[in-house]
mmCIF file of C-alpha atoms and ligand atoms in Angstrom:
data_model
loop_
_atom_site.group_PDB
_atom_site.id
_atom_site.type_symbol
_atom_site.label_atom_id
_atom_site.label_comp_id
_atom_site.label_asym_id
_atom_site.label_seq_id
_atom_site.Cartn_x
_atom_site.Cartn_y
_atom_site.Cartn_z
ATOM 1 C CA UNK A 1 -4.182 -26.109 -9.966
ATOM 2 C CA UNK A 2 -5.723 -23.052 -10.577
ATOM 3 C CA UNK A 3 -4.054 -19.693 -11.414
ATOM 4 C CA UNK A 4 -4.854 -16.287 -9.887
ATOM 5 C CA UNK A 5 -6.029 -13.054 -11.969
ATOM 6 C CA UNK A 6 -7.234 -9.485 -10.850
ATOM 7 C CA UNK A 7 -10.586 -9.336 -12.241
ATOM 8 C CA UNK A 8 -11.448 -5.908 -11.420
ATOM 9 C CA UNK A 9 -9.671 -2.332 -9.251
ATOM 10 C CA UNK A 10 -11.075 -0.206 -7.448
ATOM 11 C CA UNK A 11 -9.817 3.281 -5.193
ATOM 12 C CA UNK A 12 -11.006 6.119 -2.907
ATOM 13 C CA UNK A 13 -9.418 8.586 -1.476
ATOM 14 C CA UNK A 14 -11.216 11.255 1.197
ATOM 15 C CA UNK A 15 -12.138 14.157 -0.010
ATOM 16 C CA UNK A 16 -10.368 16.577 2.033
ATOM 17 C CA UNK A 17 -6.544 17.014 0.192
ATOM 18 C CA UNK A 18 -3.593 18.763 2.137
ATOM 19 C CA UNK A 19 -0.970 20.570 0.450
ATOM 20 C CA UNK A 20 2.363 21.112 1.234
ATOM 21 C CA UNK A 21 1.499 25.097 1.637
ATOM 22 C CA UNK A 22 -1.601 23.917 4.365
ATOM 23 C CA UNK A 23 1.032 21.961 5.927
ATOM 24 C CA UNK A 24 2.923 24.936 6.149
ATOM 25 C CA UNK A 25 1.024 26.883 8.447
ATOM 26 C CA UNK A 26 0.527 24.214 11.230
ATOM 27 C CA UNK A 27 4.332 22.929 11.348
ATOM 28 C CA UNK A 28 7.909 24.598 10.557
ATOM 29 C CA UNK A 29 7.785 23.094 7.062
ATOM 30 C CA UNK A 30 7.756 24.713 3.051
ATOM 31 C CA UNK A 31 6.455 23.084 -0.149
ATOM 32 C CA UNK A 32 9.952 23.128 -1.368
ATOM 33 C CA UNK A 33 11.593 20.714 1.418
ATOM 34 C CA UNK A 34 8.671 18.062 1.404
ATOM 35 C CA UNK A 35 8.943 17.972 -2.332
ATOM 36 C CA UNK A 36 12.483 18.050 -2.775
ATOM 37 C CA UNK A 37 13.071 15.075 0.085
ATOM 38 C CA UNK A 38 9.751 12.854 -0.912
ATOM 39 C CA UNK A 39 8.093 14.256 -4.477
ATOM 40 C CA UNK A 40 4.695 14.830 -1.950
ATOM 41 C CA UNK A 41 2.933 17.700 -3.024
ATOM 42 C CA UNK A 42 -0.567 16.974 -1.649
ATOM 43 C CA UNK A 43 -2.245 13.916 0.437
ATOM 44 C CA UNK A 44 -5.829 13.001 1.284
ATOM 45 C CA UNK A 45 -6.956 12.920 5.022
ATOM 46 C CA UNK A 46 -9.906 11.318 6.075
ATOM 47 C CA UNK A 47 -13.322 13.523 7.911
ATOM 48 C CA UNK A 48 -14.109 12.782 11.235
ATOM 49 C CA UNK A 49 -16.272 10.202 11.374
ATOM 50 C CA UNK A 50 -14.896 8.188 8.158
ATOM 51 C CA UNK A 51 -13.302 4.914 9.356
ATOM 52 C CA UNK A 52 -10.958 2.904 7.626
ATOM 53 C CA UNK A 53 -13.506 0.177 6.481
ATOM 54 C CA UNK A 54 -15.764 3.246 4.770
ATOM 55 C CA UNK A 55 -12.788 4.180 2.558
ATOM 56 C CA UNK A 56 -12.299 0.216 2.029
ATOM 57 C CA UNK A 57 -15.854 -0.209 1.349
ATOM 58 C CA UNK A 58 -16.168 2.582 -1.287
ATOM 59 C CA UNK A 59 -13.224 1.120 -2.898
ATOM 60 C CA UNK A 60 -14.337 -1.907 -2.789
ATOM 61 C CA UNK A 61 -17.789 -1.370 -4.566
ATOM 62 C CA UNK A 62 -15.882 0.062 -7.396
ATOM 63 C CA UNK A 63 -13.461 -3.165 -7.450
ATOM 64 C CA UNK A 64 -16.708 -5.166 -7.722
ATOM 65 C CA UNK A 65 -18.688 -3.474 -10.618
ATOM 66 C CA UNK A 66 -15.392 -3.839 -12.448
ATOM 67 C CA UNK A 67 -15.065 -7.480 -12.017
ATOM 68 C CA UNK A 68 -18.868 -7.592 -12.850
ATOM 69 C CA UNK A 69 -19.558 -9.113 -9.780
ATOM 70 C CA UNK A 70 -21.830 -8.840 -7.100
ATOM 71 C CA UNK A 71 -20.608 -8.669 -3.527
ATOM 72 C CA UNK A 72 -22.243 -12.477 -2.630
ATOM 73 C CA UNK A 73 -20.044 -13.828 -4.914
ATOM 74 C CA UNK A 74 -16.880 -12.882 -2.606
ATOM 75 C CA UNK A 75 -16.155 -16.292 -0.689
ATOM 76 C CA UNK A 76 -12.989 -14.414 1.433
ATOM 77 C CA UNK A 77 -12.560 -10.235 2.184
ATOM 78 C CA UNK A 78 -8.207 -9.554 3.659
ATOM 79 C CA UNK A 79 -8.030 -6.187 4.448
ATOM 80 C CA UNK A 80 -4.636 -4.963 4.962
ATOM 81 C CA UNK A 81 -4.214 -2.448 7.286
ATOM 82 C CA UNK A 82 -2.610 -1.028 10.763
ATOM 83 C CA UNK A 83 -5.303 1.590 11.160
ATOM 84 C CA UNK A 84 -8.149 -0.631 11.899
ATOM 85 C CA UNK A 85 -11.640 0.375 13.328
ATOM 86 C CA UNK A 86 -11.232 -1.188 16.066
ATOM 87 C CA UNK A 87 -8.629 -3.660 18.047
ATOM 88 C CA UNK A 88 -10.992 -6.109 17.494
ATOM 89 C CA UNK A 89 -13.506 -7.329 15.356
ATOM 90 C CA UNK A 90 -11.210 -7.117 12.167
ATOM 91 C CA UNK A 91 -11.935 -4.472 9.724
ATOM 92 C CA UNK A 92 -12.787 -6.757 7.368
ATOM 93 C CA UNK A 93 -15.662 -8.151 9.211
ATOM 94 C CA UNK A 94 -16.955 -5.010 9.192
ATOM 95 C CA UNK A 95 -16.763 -4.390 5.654
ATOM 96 C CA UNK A 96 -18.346 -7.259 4.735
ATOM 97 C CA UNK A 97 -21.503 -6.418 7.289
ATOM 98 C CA UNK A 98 -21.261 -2.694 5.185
ATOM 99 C CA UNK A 99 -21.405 -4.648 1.913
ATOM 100 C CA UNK A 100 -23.968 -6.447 3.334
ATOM 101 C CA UNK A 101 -23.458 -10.172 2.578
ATOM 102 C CA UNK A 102 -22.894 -12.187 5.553
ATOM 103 C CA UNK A 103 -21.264 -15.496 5.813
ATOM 104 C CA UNK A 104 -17.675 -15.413 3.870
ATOM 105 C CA UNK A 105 -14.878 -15.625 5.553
ATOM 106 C CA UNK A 106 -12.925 -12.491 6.345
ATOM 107 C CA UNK A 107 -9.655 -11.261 8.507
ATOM 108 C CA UNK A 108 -7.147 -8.446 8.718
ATOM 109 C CA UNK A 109 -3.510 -8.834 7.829
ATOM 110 C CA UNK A 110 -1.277 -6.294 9.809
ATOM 111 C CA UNK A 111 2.268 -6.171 7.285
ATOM 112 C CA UNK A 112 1.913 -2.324 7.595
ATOM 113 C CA UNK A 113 3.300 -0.951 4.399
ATOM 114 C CA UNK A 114 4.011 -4.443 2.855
ATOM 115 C CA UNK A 115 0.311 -5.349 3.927
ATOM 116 C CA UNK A 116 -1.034 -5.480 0.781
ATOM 117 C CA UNK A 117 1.767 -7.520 -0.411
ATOM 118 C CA UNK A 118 0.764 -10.033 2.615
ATOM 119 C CA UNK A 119 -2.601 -10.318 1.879
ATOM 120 C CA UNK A 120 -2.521 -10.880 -2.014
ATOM 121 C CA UNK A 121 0.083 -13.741 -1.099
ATOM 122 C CA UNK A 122 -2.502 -15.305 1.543
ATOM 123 C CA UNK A 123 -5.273 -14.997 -1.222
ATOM 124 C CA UNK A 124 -3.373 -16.606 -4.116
ATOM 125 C CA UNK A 125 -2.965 -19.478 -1.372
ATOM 126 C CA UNK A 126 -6.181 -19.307 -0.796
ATOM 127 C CA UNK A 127 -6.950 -19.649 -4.434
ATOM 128 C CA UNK A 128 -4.319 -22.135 -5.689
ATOM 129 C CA UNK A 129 -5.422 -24.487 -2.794
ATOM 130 C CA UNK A 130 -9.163 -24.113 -4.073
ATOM 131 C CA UNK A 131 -10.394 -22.735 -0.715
ATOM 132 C CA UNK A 132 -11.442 -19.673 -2.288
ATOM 133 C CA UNK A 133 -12.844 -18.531 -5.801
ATOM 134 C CA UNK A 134 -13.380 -14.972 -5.664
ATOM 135 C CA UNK A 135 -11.270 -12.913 -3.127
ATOM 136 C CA UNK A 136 -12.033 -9.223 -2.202
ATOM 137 C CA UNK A 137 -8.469 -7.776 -1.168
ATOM 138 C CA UNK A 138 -8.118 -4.542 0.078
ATOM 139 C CA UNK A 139 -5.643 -1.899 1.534
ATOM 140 C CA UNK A 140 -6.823 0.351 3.520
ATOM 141 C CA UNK A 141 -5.997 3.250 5.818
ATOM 142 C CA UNK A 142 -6.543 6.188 8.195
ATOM 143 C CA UNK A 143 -3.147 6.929 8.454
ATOM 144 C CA UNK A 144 -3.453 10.753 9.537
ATOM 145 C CA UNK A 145 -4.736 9.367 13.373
ATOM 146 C CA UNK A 146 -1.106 7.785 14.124
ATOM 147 C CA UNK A 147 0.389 11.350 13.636
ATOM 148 C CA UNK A 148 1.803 13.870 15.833
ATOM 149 C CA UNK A 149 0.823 16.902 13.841
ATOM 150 C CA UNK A 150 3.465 18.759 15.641
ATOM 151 C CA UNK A 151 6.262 16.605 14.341
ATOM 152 C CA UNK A 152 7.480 18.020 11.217
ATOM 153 C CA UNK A 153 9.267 15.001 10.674
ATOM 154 C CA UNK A 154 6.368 12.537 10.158
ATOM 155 C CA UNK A 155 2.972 14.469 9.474
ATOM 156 C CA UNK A 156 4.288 15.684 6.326
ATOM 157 C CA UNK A 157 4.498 12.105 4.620
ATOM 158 C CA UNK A 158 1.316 10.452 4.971
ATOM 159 C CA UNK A 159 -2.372 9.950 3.657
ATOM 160 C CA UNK A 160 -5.297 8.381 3.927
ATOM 161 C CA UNK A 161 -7.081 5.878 1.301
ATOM 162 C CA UNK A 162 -7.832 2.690 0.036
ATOM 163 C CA UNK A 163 -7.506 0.197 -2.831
ATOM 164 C CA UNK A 164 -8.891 -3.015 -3.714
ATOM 165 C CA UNK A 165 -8.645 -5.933 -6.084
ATOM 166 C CA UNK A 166 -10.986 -8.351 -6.860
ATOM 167 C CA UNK A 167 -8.851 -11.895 -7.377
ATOM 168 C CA UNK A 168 -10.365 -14.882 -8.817
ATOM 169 C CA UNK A 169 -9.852 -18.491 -9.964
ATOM 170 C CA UNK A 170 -8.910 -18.700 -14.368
ATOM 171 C CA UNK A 171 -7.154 -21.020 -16.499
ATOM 172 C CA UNK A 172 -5.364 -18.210 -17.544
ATOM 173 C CA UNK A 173 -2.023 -17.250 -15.998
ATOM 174 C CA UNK A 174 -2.481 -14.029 -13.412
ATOM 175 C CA UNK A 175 0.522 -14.500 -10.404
ATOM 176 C CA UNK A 176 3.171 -15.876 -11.844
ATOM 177 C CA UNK A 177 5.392 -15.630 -8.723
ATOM 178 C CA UNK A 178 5.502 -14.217 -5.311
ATOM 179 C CA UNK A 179 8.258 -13.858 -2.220
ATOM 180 C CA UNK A 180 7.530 -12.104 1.245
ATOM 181 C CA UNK A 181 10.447 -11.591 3.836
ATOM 182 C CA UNK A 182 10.010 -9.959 7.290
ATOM 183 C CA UNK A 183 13.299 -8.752 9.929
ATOM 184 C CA UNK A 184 11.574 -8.323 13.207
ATOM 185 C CA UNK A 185 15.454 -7.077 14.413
ATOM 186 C CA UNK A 186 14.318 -4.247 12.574
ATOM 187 C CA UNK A 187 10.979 -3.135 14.069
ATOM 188 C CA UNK A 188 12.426 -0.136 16.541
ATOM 189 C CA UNK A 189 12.918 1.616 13.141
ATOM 190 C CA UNK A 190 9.475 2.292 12.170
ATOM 191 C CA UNK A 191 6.747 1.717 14.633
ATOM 192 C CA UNK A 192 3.687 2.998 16.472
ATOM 193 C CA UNK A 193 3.961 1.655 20.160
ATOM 194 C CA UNK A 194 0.926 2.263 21.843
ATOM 195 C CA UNK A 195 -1.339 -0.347 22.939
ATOM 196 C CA UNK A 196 -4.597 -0.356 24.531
ATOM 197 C CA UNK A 197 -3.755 -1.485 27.959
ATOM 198 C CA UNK A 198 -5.959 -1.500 31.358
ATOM 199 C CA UNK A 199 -8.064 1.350 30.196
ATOM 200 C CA UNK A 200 -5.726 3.339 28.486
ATOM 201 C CA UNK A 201 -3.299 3.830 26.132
ATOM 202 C CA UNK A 202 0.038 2.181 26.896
ATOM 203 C CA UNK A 203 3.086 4.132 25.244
ATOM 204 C CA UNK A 204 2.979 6.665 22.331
ATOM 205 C CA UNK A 205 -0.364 6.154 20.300
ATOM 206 C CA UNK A 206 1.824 8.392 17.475
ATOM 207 C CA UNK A 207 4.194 6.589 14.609
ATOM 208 C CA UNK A 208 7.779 7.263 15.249
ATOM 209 C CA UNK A 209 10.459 6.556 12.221
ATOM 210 C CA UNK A 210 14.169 6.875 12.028
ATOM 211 C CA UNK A 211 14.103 7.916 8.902
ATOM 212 C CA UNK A 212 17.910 7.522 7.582
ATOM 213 C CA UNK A 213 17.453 3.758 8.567
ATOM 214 C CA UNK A 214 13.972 3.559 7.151
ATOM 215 C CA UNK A 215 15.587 4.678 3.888
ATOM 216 C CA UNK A 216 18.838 2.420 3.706
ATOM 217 C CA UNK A 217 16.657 -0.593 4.641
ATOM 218 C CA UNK A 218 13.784 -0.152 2.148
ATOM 219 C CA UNK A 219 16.125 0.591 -0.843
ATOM 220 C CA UNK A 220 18.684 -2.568 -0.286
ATOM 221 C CA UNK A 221 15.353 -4.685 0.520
ATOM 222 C CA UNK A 222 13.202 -3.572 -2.277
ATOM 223 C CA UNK A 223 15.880 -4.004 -4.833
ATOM 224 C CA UNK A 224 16.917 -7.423 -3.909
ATOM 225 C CA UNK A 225 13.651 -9.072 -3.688
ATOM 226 C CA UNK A 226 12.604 -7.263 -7.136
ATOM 227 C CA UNK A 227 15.519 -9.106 -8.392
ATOM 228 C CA UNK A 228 14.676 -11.786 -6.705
ATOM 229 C CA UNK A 229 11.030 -12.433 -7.391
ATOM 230 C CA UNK A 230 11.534 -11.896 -11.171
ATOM 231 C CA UNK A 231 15.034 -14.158 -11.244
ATOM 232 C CA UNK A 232 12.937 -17.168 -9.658
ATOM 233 C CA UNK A 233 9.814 -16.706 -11.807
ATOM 234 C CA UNK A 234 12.107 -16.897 -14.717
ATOM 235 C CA UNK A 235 11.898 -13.151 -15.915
ATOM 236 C CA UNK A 236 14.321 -10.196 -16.263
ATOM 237 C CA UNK A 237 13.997 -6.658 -15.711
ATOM 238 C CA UNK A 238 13.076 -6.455 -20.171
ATOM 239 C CA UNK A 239 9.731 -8.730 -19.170
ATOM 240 C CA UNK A 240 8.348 -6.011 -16.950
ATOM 241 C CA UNK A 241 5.968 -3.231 -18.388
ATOM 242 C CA UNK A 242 4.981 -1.878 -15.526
ATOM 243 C CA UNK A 243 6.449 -1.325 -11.774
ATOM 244 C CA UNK A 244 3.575 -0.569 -9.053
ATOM 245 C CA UNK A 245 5.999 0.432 -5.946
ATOM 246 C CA UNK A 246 4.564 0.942 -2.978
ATOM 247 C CA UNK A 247 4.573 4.757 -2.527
ATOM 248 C CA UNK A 248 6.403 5.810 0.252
ATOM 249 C CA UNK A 249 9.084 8.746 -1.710
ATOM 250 C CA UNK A 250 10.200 9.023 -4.453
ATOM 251 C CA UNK A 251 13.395 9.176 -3.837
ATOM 252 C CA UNK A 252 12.935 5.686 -2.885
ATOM 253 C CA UNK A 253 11.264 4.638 -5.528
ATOM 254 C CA UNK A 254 13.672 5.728 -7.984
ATOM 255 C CA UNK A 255 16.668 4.496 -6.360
ATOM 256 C CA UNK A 256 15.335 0.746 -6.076
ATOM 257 C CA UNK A 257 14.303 1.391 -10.413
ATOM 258 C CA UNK A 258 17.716 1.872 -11.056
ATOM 259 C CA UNK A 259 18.736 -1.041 -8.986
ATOM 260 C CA UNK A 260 16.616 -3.186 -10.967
ATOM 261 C CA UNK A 261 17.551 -1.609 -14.272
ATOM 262 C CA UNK A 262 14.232 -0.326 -14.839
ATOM 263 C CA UNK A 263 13.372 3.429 -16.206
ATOM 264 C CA UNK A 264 11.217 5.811 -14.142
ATOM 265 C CA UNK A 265 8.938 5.960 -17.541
ATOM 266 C CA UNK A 266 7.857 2.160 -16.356
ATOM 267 C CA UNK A 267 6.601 3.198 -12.902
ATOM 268 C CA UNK A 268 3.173 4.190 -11.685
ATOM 269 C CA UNK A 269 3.913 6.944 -9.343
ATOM 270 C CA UNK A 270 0.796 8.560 -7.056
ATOM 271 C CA UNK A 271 3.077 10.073 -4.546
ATOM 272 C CA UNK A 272 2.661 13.143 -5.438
ATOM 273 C CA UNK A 273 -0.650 13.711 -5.111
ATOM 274 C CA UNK A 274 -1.509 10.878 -2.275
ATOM 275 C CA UNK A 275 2.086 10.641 0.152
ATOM 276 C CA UNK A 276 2.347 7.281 1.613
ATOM 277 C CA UNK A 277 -1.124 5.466 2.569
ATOM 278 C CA UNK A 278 0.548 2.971 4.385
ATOM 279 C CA UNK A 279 -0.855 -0.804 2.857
ATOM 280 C CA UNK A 280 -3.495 1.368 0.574
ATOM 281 C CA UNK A 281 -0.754 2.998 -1.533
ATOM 282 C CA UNK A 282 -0.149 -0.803 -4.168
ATOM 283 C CA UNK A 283 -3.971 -0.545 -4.733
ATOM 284 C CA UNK A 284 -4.284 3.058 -5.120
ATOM 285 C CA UNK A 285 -1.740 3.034 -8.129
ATOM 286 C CA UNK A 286 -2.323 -0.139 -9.417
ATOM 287 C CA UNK A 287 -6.150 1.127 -10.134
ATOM 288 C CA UNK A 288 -5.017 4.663 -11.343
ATOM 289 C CA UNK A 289 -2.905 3.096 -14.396
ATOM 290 C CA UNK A 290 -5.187 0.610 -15.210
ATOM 291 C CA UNK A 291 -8.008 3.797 -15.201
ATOM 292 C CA UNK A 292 -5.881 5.536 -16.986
ATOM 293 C CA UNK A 293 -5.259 3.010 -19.652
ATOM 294 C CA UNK A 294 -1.473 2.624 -18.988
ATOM 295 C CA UNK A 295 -1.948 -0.660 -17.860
ATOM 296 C CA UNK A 296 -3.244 -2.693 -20.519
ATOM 297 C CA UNK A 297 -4.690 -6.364 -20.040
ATOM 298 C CA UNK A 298 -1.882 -9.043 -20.959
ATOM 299 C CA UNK A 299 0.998 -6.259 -19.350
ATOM 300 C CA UNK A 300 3.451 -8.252 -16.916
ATOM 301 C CA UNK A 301 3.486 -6.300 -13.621
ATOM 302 C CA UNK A 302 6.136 -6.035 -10.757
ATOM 303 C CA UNK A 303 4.468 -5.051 -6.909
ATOM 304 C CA UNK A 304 6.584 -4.340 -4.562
ATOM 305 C CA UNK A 305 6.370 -3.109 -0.971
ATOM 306 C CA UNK A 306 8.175 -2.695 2.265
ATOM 307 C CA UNK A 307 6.895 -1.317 5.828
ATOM 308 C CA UNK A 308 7.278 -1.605 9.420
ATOM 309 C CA UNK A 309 8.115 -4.897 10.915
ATOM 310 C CA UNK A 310 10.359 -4.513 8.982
ATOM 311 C CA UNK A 311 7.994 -6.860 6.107
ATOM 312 C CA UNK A 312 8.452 -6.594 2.689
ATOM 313 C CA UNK A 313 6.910 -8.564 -0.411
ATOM 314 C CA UNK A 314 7.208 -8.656 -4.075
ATOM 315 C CA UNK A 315 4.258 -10.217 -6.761
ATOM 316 C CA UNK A 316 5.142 -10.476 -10.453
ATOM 317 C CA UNK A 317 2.012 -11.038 -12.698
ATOM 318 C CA UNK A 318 0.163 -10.570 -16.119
ATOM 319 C CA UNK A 319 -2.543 -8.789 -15.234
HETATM 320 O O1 UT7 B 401 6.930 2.894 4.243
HETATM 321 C C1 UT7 B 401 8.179 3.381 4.683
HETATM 322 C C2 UT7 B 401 7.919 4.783 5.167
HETATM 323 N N1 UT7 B 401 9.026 5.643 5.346
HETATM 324 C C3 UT7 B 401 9.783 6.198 4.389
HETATM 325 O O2 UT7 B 401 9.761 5.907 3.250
HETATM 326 C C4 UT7 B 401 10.732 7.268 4.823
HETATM 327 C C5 UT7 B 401 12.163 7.014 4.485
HETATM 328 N N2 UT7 B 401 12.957 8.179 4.862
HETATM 329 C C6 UT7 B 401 12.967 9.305 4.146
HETATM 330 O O3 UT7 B 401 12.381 9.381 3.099
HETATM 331 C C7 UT7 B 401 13.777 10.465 4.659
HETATM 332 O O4 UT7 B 401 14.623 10.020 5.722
HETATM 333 C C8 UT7 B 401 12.886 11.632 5.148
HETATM 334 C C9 UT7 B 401 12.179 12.247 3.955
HETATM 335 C C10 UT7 B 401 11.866 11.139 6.159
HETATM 336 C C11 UT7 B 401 13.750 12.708 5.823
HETATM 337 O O5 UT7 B 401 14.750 13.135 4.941
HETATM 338 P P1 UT7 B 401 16.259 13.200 5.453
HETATM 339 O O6 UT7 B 401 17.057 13.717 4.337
HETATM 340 O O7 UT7 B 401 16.625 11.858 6.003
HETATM 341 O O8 UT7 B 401 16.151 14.307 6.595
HETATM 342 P P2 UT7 B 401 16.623 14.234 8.111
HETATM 343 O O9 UT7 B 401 15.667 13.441 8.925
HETATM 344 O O10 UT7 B 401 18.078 13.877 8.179
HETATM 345 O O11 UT7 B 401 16.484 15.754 8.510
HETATM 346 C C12 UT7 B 401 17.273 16.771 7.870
HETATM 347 C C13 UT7 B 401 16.824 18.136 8.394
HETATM 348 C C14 UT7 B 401 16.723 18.191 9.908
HETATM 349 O O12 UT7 B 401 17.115 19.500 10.308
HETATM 350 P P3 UT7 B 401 18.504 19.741 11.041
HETATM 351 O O13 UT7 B 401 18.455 18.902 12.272
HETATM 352 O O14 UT7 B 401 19.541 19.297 10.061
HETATM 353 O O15 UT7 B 401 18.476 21.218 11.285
HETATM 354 C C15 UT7 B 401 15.260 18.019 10.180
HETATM 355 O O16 UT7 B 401 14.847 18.618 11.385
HETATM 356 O O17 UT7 B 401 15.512 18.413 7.892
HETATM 357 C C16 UT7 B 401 14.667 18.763 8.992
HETATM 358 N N3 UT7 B 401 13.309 18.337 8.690
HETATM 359 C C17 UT7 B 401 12.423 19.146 8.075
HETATM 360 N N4 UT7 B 401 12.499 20.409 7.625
HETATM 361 C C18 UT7 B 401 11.416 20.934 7.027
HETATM 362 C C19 UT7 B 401 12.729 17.141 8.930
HETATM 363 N N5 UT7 B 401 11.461 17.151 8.496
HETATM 364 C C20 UT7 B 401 11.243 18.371 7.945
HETATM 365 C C21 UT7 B 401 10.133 18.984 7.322
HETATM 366 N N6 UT7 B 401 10.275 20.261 6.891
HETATM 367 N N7 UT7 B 401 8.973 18.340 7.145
#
């Protein structure tokens, strides 16, 4: 059976960033509540014109050269995201056409914030199973279209971007364990209900969230199945050197390290500076410690992430 390593990162965000003070001129908000409720000071919002599979495809060049890899050696491309291109063909079609290599196999996985989470699950399955050798995994998103930029309540706590991974086959140990969970009793909470629908758009084409019950569910779930994931694979919180949370707020964030007995000091945080990018956000911060030489090769990491559905997923590995 073959194990599953990252053999190279890669990010992009768009270059336009928002602060909390540009914020405050289009909706009855200040730099002071958005910060104090969610650590977001800034976020990145894609230009007109740049889909979700260019931001995917810039990160994903990047991902490549650092696996020192070409693009035809890719035998599968998952792109998470809920801010596809299209309805159909999948996003990830289209990035491989923009890589240009033809052929592999590719699909979308829709686990919204936990998407990520999804998709480096199906790959290691992919990979342990000896379908697959090299798998291009991406997050991606375009977040900023799903929001009513009149609802204070929302706009102010996402981004666009993408992150990818390169995963391949080694004798070495990369994943050492993995758990997903999904409550579809859950998915009024969080959810964008629009549909395209006899010519139209069927319902609101903007993300709603109850907020209070976003928060109460993603703390309880995120700390359990951190627990979880490194209980089963035979770890304890001591093992970990480095948490990559999925970025939503840090309030969040810090609650569910304190759950798990973990200090802030071990947790990539890119919140500040990107707000939540949806299935993007695991990718993004994953690839800015590892650039920024936190993350060293050999360091056992804890993933974590949790989104609409509700879905959330946990990965523990030595990267
Ligand atoms: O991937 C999962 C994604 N989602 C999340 O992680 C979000 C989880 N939820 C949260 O982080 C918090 O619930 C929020 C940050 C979204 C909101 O914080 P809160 O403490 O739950 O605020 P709230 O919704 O209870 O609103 C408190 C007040 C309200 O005013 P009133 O009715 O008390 O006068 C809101 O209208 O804050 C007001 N408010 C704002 N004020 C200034 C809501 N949004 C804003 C805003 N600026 N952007």
């Amino acid at each position: 059976m073959h194990h599953t390593r990252i053999l190279g990162t890669g990010s992009y965000l768009p270059a336009n960033r928002l602060t909390n003070d540009d914020l405050s001129k289009i909706v009855d908000t200040s730099d002071e509540w958005i910060t104090e409720r969610t650590g977001i000071k800034a976020r990145h919002i894609a230009a007109s014109g740049e889909q979700t599979s260019d931001l995917a495809v810039q990160a994903a060049r990047i991902a490549l050269d650092d696996a020192k890899i070409s693009a035809e050696d890719i035998d599968l491309i998952i792109v998470a995201t809920s801010t596809p291109d299209m309805t159909f063909p999948a996003t990830a079609c289209i990035v491989q056409n923009k890589l240009g290599i033809g052929g592999c196999a590719a699909f979308d996985v829709q686990a919204v914030c936990a998407g990520f989470m999804y998709a480096v699950v199906t790959a290691n399955a992919y990979i342990k199973s000896g379908m697959a050798k090299k798998v291009l995994v991406i997050g991606a998103e375009t977040f900023s279209r799903l929001l009513d930029w009149n609802d204070r309540r929302t706009c102010v706590l996402f981004g666009d971007g993408a992150g990818a991974v390169v995963l391949g086959a080694s004798d070495e140990v990369g994943i050492i364990h993995a758990k997903l969970k999904a409550d579809g009793a859950y998915s009024h909470i969080l959810k964008t209900p629009g549909k395209v629908a006899s010519g139209a758009v069927d319902a609101s084409p903007y993300l709603y969230m109850d907020g209070q019950a976003v928060y109460k569910f993603a703390v309880k779930a995120l700390a359990k199945i951190g627990a979880d994931v490194l209980l089963e694979a035979g770890l304890t919180a001591a093992d970990v050197d480095w948490v990559i949370p999925h970025q939503a707020n840090y309030r969040i964030i810090e609650s569910t390290a304190k759950h798990l007995g973990l200090p802030m000091e071990k947790v990539i945080l890119t919140v500040q500076e990107q707000g939540n990018t949806s299935a993007a956000s695991i990718p993004l911060a994953l690839d800015a410690g590892i650039r920024d030489g936190r993350i060293q090769r050999g360091n056992t990491l804890l993933l974590e992430g949790i989104g609409g559905g509700f879905a959330w997923g946990a990965v523990v590995l030595k990267y």
